[in-house]
Structures are given as C-alpha cells and as structure tokens.
Tab-separated table of C-alpha atoms in Angstrom:
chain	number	residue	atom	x	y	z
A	1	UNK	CA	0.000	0.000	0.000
A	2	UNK	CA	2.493	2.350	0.917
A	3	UNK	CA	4.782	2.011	-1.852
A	4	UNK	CA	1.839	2.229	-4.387
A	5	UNK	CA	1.137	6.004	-2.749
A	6	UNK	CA	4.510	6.795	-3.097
A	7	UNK	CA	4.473	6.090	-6.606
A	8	UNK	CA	1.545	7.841	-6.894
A	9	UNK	CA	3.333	11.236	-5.141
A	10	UNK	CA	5.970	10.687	-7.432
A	11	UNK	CA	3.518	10.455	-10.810
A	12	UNK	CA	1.571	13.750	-9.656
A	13	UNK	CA	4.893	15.651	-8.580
A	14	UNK	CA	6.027	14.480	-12.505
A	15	UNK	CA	3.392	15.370	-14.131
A	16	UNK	CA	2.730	19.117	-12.315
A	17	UNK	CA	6.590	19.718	-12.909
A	18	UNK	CA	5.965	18.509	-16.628
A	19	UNK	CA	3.401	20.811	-17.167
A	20	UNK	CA	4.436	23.476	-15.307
A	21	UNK	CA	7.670	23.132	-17.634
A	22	UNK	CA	5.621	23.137	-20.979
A	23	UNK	CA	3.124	26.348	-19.931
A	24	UNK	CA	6.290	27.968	-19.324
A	25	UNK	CA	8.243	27.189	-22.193
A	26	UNK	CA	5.287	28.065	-24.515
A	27	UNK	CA	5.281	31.221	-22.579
A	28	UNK	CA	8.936	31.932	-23.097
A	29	UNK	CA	8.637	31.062	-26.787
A	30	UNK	CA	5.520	32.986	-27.522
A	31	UNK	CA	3.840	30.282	-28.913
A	32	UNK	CA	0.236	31.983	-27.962
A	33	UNK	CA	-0.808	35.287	-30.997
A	34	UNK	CA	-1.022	37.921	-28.497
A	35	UNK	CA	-1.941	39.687	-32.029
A	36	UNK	CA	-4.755	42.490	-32.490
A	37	UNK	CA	-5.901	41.479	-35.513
A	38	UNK	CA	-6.548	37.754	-34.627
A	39	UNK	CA	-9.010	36.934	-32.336
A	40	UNK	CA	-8.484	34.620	-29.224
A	41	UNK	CA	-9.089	31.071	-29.555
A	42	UNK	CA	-12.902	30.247	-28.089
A	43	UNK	CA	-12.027	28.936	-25.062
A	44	UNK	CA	-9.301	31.630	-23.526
A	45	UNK	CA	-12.046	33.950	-24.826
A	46	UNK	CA	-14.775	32.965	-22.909
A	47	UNK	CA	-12.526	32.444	-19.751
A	48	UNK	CA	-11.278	35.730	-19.765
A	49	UNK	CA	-14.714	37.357	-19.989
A	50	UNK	CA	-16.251	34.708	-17.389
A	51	UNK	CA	-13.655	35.573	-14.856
A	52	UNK	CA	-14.075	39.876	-16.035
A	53	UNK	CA	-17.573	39.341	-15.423
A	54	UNK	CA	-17.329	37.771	-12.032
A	55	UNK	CA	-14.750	40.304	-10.963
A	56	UNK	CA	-16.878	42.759	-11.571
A	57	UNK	CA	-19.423	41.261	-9.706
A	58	UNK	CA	-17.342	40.854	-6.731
A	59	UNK	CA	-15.341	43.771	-6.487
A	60	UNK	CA	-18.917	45.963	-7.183
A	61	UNK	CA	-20.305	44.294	-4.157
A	62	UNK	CA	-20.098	46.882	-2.112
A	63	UNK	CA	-21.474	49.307	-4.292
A	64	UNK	CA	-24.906	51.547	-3.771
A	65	UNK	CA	-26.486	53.012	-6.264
A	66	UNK	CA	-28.297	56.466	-4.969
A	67	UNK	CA	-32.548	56.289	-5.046
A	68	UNK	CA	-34.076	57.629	-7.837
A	69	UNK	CA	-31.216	56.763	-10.414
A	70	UNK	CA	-33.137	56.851	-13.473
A	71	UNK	CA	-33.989	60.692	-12.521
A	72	UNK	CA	-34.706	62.053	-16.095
A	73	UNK	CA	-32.547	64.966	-15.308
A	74	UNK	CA	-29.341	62.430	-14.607
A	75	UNK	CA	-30.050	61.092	-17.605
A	76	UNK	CA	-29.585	64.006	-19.175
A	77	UNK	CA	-26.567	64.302	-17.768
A	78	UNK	CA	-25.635	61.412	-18.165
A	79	UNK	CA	-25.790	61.221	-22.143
A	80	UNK	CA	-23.526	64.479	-22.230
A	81	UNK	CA	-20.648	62.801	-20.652
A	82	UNK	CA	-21.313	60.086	-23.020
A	83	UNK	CA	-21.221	61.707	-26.236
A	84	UNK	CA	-18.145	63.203	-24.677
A	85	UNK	CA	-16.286	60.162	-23.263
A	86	UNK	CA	-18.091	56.755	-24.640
A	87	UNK	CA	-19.548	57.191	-27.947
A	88	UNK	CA	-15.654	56.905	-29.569
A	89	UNK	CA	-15.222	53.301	-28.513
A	90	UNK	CA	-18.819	51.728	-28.092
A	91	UNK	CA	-20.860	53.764	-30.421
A	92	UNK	CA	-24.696	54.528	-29.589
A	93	UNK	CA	-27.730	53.434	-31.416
A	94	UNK	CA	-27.614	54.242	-35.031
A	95	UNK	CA	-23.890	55.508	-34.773
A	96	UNK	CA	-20.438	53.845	-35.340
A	97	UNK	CA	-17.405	53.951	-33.145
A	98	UNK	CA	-14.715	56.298	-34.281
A	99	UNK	CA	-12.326	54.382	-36.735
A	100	UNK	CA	-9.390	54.032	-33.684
A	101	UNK	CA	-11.817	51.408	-31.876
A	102	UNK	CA	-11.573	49.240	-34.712
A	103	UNK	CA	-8.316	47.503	-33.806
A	104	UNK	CA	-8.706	47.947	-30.225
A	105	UNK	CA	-9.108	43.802	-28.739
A	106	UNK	CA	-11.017	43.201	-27.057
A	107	UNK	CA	-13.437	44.914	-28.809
A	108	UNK	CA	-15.037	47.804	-26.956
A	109	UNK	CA	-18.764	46.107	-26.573
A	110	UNK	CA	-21.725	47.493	-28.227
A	111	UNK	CA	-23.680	48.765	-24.567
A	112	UNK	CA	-27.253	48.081	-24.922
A	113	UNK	CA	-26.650	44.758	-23.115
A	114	UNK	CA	-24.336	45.968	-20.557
A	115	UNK	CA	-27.464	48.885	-20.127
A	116	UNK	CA	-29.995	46.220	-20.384
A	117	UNK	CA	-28.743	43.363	-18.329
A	118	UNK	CA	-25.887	44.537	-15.763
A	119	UNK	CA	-26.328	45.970	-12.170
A	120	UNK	CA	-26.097	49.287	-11.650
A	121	UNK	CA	-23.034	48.572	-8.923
A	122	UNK	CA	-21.573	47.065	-11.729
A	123	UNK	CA	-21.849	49.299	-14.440
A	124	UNK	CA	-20.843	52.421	-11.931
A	125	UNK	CA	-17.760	49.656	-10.675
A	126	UNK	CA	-16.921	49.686	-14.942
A	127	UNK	CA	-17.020	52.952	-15.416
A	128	UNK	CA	-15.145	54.335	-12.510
A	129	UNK	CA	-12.675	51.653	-12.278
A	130	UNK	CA	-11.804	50.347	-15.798
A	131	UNK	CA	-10.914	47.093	-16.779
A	132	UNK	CA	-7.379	45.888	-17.008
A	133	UNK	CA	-5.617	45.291	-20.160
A	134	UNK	CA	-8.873	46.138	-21.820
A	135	UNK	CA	-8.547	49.614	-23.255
A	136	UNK	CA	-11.270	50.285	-21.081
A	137	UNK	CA	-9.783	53.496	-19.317
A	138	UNK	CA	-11.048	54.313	-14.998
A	139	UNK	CA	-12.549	57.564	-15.754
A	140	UNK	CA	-12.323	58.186	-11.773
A	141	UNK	CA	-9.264	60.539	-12.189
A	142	UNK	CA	-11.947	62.477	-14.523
A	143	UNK	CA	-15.392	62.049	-13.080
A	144	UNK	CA	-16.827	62.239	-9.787
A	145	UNK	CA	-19.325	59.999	-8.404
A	146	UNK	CA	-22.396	61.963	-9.184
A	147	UNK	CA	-20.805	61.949	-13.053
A	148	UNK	CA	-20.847	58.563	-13.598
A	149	UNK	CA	-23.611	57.820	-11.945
A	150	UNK	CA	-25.511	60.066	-14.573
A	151	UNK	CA	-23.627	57.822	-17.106
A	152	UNK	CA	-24.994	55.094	-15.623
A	153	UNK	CA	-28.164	56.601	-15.537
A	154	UNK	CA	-28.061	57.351	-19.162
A	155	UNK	CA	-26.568	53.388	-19.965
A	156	UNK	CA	-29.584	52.172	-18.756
A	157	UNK	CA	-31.756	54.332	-20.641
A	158	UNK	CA	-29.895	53.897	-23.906
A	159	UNK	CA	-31.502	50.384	-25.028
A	160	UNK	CA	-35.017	51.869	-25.346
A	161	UNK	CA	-33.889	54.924	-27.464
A	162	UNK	CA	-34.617	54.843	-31.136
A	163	UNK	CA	-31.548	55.947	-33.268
A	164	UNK	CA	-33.697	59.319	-33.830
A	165	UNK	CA	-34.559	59.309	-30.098
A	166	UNK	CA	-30.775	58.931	-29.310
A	167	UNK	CA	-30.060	61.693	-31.947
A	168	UNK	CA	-32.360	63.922	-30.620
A	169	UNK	CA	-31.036	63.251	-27.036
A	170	UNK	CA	-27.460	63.841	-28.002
A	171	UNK	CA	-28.207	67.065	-30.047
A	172	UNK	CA	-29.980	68.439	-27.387
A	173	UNK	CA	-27.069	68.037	-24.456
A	174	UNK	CA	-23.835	68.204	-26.575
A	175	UNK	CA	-24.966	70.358	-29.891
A	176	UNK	CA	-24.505	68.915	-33.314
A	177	UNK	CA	-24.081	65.564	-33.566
A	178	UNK	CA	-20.009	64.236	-34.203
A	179	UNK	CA	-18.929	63.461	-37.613
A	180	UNK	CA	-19.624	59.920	-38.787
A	181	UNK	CA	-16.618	57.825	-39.899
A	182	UNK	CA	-15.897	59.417	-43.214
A	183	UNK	CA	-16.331	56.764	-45.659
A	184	UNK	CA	-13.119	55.384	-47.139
A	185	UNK	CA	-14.046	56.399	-51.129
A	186	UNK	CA	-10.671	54.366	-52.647
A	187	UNK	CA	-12.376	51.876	-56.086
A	188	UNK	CA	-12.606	48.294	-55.267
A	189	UNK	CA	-9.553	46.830	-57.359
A	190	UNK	CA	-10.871	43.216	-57.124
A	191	UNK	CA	-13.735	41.308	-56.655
A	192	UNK	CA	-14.892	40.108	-53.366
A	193	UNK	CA	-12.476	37.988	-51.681
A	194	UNK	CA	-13.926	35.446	-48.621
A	195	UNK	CA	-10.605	35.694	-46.059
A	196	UNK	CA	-10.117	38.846	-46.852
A	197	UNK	CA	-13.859	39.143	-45.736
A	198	UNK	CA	-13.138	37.547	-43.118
A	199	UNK	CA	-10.646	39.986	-41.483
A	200	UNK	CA	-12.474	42.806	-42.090
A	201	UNK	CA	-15.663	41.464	-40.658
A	202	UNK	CA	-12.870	41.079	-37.238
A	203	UNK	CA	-11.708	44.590	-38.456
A	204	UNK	CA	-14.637	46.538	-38.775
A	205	UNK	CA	-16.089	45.129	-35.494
A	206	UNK	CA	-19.135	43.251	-37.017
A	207	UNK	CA	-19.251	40.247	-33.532
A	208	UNK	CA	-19.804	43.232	-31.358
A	209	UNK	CA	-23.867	43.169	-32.555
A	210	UNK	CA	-24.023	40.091	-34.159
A	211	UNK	CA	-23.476	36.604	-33.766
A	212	UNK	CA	-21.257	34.971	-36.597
A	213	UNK	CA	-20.290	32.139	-37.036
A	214	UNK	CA	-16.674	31.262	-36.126
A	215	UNK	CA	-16.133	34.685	-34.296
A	216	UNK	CA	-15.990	34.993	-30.540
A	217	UNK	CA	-17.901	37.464	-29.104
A	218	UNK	CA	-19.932	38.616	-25.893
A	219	UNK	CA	-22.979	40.657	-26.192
A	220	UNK	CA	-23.322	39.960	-29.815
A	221	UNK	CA	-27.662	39.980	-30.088
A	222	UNK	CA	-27.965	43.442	-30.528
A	223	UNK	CA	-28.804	42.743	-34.069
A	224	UNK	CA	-30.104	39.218	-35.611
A	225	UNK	CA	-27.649	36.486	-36.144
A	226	UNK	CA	-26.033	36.061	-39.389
A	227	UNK	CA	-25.936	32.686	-39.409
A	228	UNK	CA	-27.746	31.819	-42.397
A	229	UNK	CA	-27.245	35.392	-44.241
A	230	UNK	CA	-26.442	33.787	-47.218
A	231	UNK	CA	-29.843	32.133	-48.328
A	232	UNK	CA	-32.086	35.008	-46.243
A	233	UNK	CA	-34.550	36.409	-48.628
A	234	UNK	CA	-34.576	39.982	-47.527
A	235	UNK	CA	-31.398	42.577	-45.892
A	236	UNK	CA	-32.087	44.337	-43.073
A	237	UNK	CA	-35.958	43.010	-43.755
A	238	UNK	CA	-36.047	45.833	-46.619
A	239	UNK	CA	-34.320	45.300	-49.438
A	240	UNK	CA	-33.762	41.805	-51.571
A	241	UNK	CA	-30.807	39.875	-50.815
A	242	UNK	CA	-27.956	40.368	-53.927
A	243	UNK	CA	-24.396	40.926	-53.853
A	244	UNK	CA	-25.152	44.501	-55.005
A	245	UNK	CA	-27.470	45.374	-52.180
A	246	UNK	CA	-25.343	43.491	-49.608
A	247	UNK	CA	-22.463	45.963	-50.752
A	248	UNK	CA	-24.847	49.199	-50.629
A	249	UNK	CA	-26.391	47.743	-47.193
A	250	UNK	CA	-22.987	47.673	-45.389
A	251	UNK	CA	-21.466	50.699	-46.518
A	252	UNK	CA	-24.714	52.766	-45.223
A	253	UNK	CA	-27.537	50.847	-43.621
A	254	UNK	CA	-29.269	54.202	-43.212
A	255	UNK	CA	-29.485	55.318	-46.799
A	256	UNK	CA	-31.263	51.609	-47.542
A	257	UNK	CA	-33.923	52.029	-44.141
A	258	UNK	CA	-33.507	55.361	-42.653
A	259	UNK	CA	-34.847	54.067	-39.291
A	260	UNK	CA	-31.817	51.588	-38.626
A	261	UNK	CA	-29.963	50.983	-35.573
A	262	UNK	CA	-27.390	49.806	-37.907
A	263	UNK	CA	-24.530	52.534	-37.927
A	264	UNK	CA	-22.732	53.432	-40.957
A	265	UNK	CA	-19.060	52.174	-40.410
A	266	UNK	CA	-16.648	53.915	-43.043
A	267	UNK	CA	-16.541	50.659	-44.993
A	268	UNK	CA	-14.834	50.905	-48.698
A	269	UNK	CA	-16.339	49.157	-51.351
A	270	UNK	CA	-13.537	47.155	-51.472
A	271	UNK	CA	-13.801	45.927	-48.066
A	272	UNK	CA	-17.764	46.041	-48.302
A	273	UNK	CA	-17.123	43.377	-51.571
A	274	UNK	CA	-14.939	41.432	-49.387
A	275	UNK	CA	-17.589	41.134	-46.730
A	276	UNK	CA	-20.181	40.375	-48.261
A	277	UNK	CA	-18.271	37.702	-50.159
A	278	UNK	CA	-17.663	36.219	-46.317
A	279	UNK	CA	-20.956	36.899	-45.731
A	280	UNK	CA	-21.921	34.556	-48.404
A	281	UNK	CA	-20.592	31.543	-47.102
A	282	UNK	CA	-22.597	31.316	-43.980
A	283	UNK	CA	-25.153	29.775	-45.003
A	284	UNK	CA	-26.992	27.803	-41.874
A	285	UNK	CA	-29.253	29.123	-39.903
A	286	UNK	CA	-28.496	28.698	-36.357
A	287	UNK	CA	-25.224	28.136	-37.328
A	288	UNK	CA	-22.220	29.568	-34.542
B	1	UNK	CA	-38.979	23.865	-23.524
B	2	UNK	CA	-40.367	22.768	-27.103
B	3	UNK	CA	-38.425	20.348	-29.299
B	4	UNK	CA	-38.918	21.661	-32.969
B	5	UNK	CA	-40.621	19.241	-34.883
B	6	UNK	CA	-40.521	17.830	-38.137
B	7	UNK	CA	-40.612	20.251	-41.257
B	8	UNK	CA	-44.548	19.369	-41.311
B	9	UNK	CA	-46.354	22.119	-39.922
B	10	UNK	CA	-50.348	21.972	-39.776
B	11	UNK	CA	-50.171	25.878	-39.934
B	12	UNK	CA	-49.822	26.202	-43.459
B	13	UNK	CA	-53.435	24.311	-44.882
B	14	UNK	CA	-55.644	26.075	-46.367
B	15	UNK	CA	-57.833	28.835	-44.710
B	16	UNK	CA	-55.197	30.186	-42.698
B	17	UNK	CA	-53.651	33.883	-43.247
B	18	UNK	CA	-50.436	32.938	-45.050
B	19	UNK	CA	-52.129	30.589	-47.536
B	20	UNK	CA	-53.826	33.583	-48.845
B	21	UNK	CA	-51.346	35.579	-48.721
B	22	UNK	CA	-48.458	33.564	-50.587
B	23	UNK	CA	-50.884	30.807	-52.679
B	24	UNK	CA	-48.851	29.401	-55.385
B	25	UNK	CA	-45.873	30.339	-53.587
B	26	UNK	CA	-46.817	27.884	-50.483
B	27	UNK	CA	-44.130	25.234	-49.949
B	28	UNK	CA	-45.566	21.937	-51.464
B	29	UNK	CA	-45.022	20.027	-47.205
B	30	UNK	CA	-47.969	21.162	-45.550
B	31	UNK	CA	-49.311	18.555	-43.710
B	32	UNK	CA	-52.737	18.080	-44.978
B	33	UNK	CA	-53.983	14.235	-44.436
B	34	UNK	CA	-56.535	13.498	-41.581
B	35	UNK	CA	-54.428	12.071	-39.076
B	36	UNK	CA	-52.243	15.235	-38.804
B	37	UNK	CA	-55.014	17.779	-38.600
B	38	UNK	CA	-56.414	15.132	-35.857
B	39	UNK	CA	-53.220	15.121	-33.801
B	40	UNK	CA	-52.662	18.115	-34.220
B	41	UNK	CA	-56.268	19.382	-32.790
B	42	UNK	CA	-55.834	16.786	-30.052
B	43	UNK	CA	-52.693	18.868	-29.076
B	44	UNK	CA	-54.205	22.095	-29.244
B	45	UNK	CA	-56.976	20.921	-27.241
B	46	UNK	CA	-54.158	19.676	-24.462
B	47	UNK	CA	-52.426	22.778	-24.515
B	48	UNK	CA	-55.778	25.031	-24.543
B	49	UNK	CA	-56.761	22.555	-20.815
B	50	UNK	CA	-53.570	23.235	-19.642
B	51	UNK	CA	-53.889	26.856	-19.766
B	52	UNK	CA	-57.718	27.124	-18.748
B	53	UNK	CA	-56.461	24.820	-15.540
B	54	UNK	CA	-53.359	27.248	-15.261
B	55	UNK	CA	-55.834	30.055	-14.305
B	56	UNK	CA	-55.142	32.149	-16.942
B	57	UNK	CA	-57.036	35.635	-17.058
B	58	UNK	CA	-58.268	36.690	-20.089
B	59	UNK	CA	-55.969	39.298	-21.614
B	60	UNK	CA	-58.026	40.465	-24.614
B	61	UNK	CA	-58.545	43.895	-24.472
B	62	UNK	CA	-56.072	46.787	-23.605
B	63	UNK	CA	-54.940	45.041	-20.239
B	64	UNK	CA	-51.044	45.328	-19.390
B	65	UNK	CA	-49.226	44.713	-21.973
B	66	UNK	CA	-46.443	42.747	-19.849
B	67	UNK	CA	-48.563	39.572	-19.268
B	68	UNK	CA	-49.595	37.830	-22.174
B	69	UNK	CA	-50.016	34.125	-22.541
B	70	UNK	CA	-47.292	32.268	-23.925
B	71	UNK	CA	-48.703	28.681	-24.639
B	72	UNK	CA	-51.569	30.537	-26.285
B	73	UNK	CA	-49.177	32.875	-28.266
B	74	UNK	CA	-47.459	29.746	-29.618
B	75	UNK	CA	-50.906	28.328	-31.257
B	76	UNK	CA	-50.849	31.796	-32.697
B	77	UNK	CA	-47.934	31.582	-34.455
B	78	UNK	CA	-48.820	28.258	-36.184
B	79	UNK	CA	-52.187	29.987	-37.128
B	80	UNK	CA	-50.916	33.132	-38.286
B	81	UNK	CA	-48.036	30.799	-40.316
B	82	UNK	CA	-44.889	33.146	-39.014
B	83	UNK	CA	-43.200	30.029	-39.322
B	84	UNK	CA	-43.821	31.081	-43.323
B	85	UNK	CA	-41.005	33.117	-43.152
B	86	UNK	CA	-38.960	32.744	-39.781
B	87	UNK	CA	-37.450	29.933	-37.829
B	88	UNK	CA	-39.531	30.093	-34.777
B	89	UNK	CA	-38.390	28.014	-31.565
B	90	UNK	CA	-40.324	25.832	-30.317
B	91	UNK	CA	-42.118	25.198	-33.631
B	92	UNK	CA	-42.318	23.420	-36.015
B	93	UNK	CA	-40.191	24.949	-38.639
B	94	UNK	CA	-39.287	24.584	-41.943
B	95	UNK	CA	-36.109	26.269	-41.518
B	96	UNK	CA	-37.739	29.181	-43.370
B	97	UNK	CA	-35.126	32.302	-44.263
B	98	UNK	CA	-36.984	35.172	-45.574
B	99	UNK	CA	-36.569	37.069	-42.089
B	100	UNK	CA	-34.554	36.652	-39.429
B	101	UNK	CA	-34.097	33.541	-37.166
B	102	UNK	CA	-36.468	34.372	-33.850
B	103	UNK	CA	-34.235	32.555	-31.412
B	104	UNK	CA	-33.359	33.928	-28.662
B	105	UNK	CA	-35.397	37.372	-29.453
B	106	UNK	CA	-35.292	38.568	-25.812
B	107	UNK	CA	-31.630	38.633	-25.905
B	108	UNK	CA	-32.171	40.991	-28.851
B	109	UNK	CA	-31.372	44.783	-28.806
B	110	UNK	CA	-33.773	46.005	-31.400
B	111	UNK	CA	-36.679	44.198	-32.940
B	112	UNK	CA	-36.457	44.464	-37.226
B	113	UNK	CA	-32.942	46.511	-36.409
B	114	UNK	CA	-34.981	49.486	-35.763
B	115	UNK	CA	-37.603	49.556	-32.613
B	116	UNK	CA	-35.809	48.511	-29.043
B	117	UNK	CA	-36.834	45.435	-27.907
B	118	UNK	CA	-39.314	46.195	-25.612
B	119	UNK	CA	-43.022	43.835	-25.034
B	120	UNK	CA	-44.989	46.885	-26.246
B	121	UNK	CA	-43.051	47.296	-29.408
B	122	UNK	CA	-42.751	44.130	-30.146
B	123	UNK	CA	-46.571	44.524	-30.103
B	124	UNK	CA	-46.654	47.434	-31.735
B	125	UNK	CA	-44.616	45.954	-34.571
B	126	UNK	CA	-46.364	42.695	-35.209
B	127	UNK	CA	-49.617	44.363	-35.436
B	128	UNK	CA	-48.338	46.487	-38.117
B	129	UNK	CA	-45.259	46.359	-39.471
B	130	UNK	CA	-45.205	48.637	-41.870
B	131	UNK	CA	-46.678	51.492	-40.031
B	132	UNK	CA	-43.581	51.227	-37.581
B	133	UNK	CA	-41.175	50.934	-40.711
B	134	UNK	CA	-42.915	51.727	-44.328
B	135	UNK	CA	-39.806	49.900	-46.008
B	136	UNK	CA	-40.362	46.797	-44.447
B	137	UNK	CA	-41.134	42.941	-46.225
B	138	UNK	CA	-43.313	42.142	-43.382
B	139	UNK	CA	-46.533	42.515	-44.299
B	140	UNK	CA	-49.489	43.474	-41.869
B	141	UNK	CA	-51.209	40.158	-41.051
B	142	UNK	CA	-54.080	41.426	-39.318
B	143	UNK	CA	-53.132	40.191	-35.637
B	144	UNK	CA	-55.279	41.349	-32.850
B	145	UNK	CA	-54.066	43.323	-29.732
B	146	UNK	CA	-54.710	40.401	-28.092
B	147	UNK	CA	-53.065	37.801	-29.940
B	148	UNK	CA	-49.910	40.072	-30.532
B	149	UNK	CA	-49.849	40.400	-26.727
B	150	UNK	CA	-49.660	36.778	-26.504
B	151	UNK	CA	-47.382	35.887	-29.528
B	152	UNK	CA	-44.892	38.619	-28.303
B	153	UNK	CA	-45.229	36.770	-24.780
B	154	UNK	CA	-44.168	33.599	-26.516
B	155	UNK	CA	-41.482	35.414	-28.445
B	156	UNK	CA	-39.913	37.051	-25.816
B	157	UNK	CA	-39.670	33.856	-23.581
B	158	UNK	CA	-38.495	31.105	-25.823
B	159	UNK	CA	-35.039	30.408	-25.686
C-alpha cells in the first residue's frame, strides 16, 4: 500500500513539474498570438470574460447606487458625458465607433446589453474603475461619483432609445451631432475575396452586434444572427438579398432604411465586396 | 422547452392567413392528411386545458401589456403561419429564411434593427409592421391586440 502512494506522489509531482515546464516554455517562446488582428481562440475567450464578469461582480459588491437613479434629469446628464467620453469606442444606437476602436481587442462592446442586463453597482464599478488590459480606461481621475452615476443613468436608458430618439437626445445636451466615420471612397480593385472578408468582418467590429459564425464574441444579439445570411430572402428586412445590395447595405444601412440601428461604419467598397463575399458563405441558420 | 418538430407544420393548410397571402408560392409540405389535422387538434386541445387549468385571465382587451399568454401565443404563431417566413423556436419549422431567425429574441437589442426590444413594441410591430417601418417585407397580417400580446409573450420567452 504504501509504496503504491509513493508512486503515486511521485507520478503527480512528474506530471505538475511537466506541465508546469511546458506552460512555461510556450510562454517563453511565444507560442500563444497575443496579435490584435486575430481573435483569441474560443475557449481563452470565454474564460477571460467569465472571470471579467465575475470580478466585476465581486469587487462591485459593495457598491450603492443612490434612489431615484433613473432621474430624467441624470439622464440628461448622463448622455452628455457620453457623447463626450463613450460614444468613440462603443458607439450609440444608429452611430459607429470612431475608426481608432476598430483595432482595439477586445473589442469595446456594443452597450445596450451591458445597459440592459448589468447591475447598476456594476456598471458604476466599470465605469469608474476600468478594466485591465482592456482599453477600457477608470474615468475616476476624470469624473466624480455623481458623473458617472448620470452615465450610468443614461446606460440604462440607452436600449429603449430609437436611433432618432438617441439623436435627438445627443443634439440636445452636446450640440450637433459628431462626424460619422468618413467613408473610405478608394475603387474596389478586385472582386470580393472570402478571407479577406473575413478579417475585415474582425476589423470593422461586425461580432460586437451580431453573432457569426466562427467569431468569438460577448454581447453579440444586438442585431439578428447572421448565421444563415447567405440564403435570407430579404437585408435588413427591406431590401432583396444580392451581392449589389449586400455591398450598398454595409457601406450605409441608413441610406437603404432610414430608421436603422445599424450605424454606418466607413466601410470601402472594397472591403464592403470582401464582406459580403464572407458573408456569403454562412449559409446555416443557427449556425455559430 | 419545445423540441422543434418535423418540417410538417399543420399551420400552413388552407384557410389560414399565409395561404392567402403567398398561394402558389406555399411550400408543397404542408401537412394536410386526416391524421395530422387530428393530432394536431388533439394537441391544441391539451395545450388550450392546460392553460384554462393554469388560471389564466383573459388578456383580450387593452390590459397590461407585460402579461400575455405564452402557450396561447405559440398556437398563434402556427395559425398566423410566421413560421412562413422565420425559424420560430419551439415550432415546427421549416427552416424558413426570408426574415430573421427568432431565437433567442429577448436577448435581442432592437426588434427588425430598428424599434428597441421592448413587449410593447414588439406589439406594436407585429400588429403592423409597416406602419412602424414603411420599407419593411413584413406585411401586416391582421393580428389582434390580443393575440400580438400573446405571440410577443411567446417570443420574448423562448429560448
């Protein structure tokens, strides 16, 4: 008995030092894409946002939000600061992310989930703290309490606001509305090519709204899945499904249907080709 | 919840909404022989008990909005023949893609891309689509404040 236990000790000692030994090499070598433009395999992703979310939870534990939070007048308030401060990285209903969020990894999250779905301890926890090698900045050295608490206020008013409601919100606290992307105008050179669809569905930030198949992504049912894109009849339910309108449909959702959440992104034709030409090959529904 | 079925739904026979509205255009796999419309009665019938003996209060009429009655909003769907056009959890599908998959719709942000997802606008919106958006492909199928209360029920808690 006894010697079979030691030999047991001696296996699990082994095998720890083994892999301790192999992590670390693969470590020292690089062997893991710490890369922007490629995303992180599934399963890191979904650790890494498992453990932010239950950080967050934790850490906002001891966090009380003040009665009367959704005060119209905080609000208010609120949506300055975030046409200010937010609307760069996340975007807001209707409007796209200034081009610099693009390659930012993760990929600063579309909010109407976080404003849906979150507590507000958590979001105020967010907000004032930041979130580690996120890009997500603590705006505490910038706002006070009462600050992003009205930007918490606001977050959780922002998923019932129409894109007009939004724009009429925003005009009215910050003045005229920011400029949109400006649309890259270069000629496509070449006809649509699927991987480099691919990328610049990764690129252009695409998983932040929608579930796709074969992209990781949290918070991505903003807008329908795409699973199945290629063989739906209709885009954006208004217009039929060709190549052409595809191309016209991503490079300015609101010229098709004026009343679409669906932010013009600064695509180039080129790169709207090359989409859609990804975009072609999913073609299951239900697909991810 | 529901397993989807077989691609054999009893919704599409004739007399229902979407029969007149598509005709020629209806998919030849409607289930149409005796046996199906039987079961598929006998099933209705079940489900209709089950909510009677559930206690459910009638919600015809402009009551709140935020109740609704799911089981009954999923015999509403087969009638109206959403399944016509959408993949509808819960239902039996036929893996249909002229709109949108309707998995998961709670989860989503804004209903056609372009109302938030809310239980009245999701009512507001299947009672008449195109008033909310002129551009859109769905048409206006003539569903009751009732029954969109209930269908939107069913909608928003399906998986």
């Amino acid at each position: 008995m006894t010697i079979r236990l030691r030999t047991l000790l001696v296996l699990a000692v082994l095998l720890v030092t083994l892999g301790a030994t192999a992590a670390g090499l693969g470590v020292w070598l690089g062997v893991y894409d710490i890369s922007a433009v490629r995303q992180h395999t599934d399963p890191v992703f979904r650790l890494l946002e498992y453990a932010m979310r239950r950080s967050v939870h934790a850490q906002a534990g001891g966090v009380r939000a003040p009665a009367g939070l959704d005060d119209p007048a905080r609000v208010r308030a609120g949506a300055a600061h975030f046409v200010a401060h937010c609307v760069q990285c996340h975007g807001a209903p209707g409007v796209s992310p200034d081009a610099l969020a693009f390659g930012l990894r993760p990929a600063p999250a579309n909010l109407l989930p976080a404003g849906r779905d979150w507590q507000p301890a958590e979001l105020f926890w967010v907000v004032k703290n930041g979130i580690k090698m996120s890009g997500m900045p603590a705006w505490a050295y910038r706002l006070d309490d009462d600050e992003i608490w009205a930007v918490v206020a606001f977050l959780r008013t922002m998923p019932k606001l129409t894109p007009a409601q939004y724009a009429e919100l925003a005009g009215a606290v910050s003045g005229p509305p920011r400029r949109a992307p400006r649309p890259d105008n270069a000629a496509a050179t070449r006809p649509g090519d699927v991987e480099a669809g691919r990328r610049a569905t990764g690129q252009y930030l695409c998983a932040t709204c929608h579930t796709i198949p074969g992209f990781v992504s949290a918070n991505n049912q903003v807008g329908p899945p795409l699973g199945g894109i290629a063989g739906r009849a209709f885009l954006g339910g208004v217009i039929a499904n060709t190549p052409q309108n595809m191309v016209r449909w991503l490079r300015d959702p609101q010229e098709v249907d004026p009343l679409s959440a669906m932010p013009a992104l600064g695509l180039s034709e080129q790169d709207a080709r090359d989409i859609a030409a990804f975009l072609y090959t999913l073609d299951e529904v239900g697909g991810e | 919840m529901w397993k989807t079925g077989p691609a054999r739904p009893h919704a599409c026979g004739p007399g229902t909404s979407m029969t007149a509205l598509l005709g020629a255009a209806m998919p030849a796999v409607c289930e149409t022989s005796r046996a199906g419309a039987l079961r598929a009665s006998a099933f209705a019938l079940v489900l209709a008990l089950a909510a009677v003996a559930s206690g459910c209060a009638d919600h015809r009429g402009a009551g709140p909005v935020a109740q609704g009655d799911a089981q009954r909003g999923r015999q509403l769907i087969e009638r109206y023949g959403c399944v016509a056009c959408h993949s509808v959890p819960g239902v039996p599908s036929y893996g249909a893609n002229v709109g949108p998959p309707l998995a998961k719709l709670a989860e989503r942000g804004y209903l056609a891309g372009v109302l938030p997802n809310t239980r009245e606008e999701l009512v507001r919106w299947l009672r008449d689509p195109p008033a909310v958006d002129p551009l859109t492909m769905m048409p206006n199928l003539g569903v009751t404040q009732a029954d969109a209360v209930d269908i939107a029920a069913y909608l928003h808690a399906s998986p």
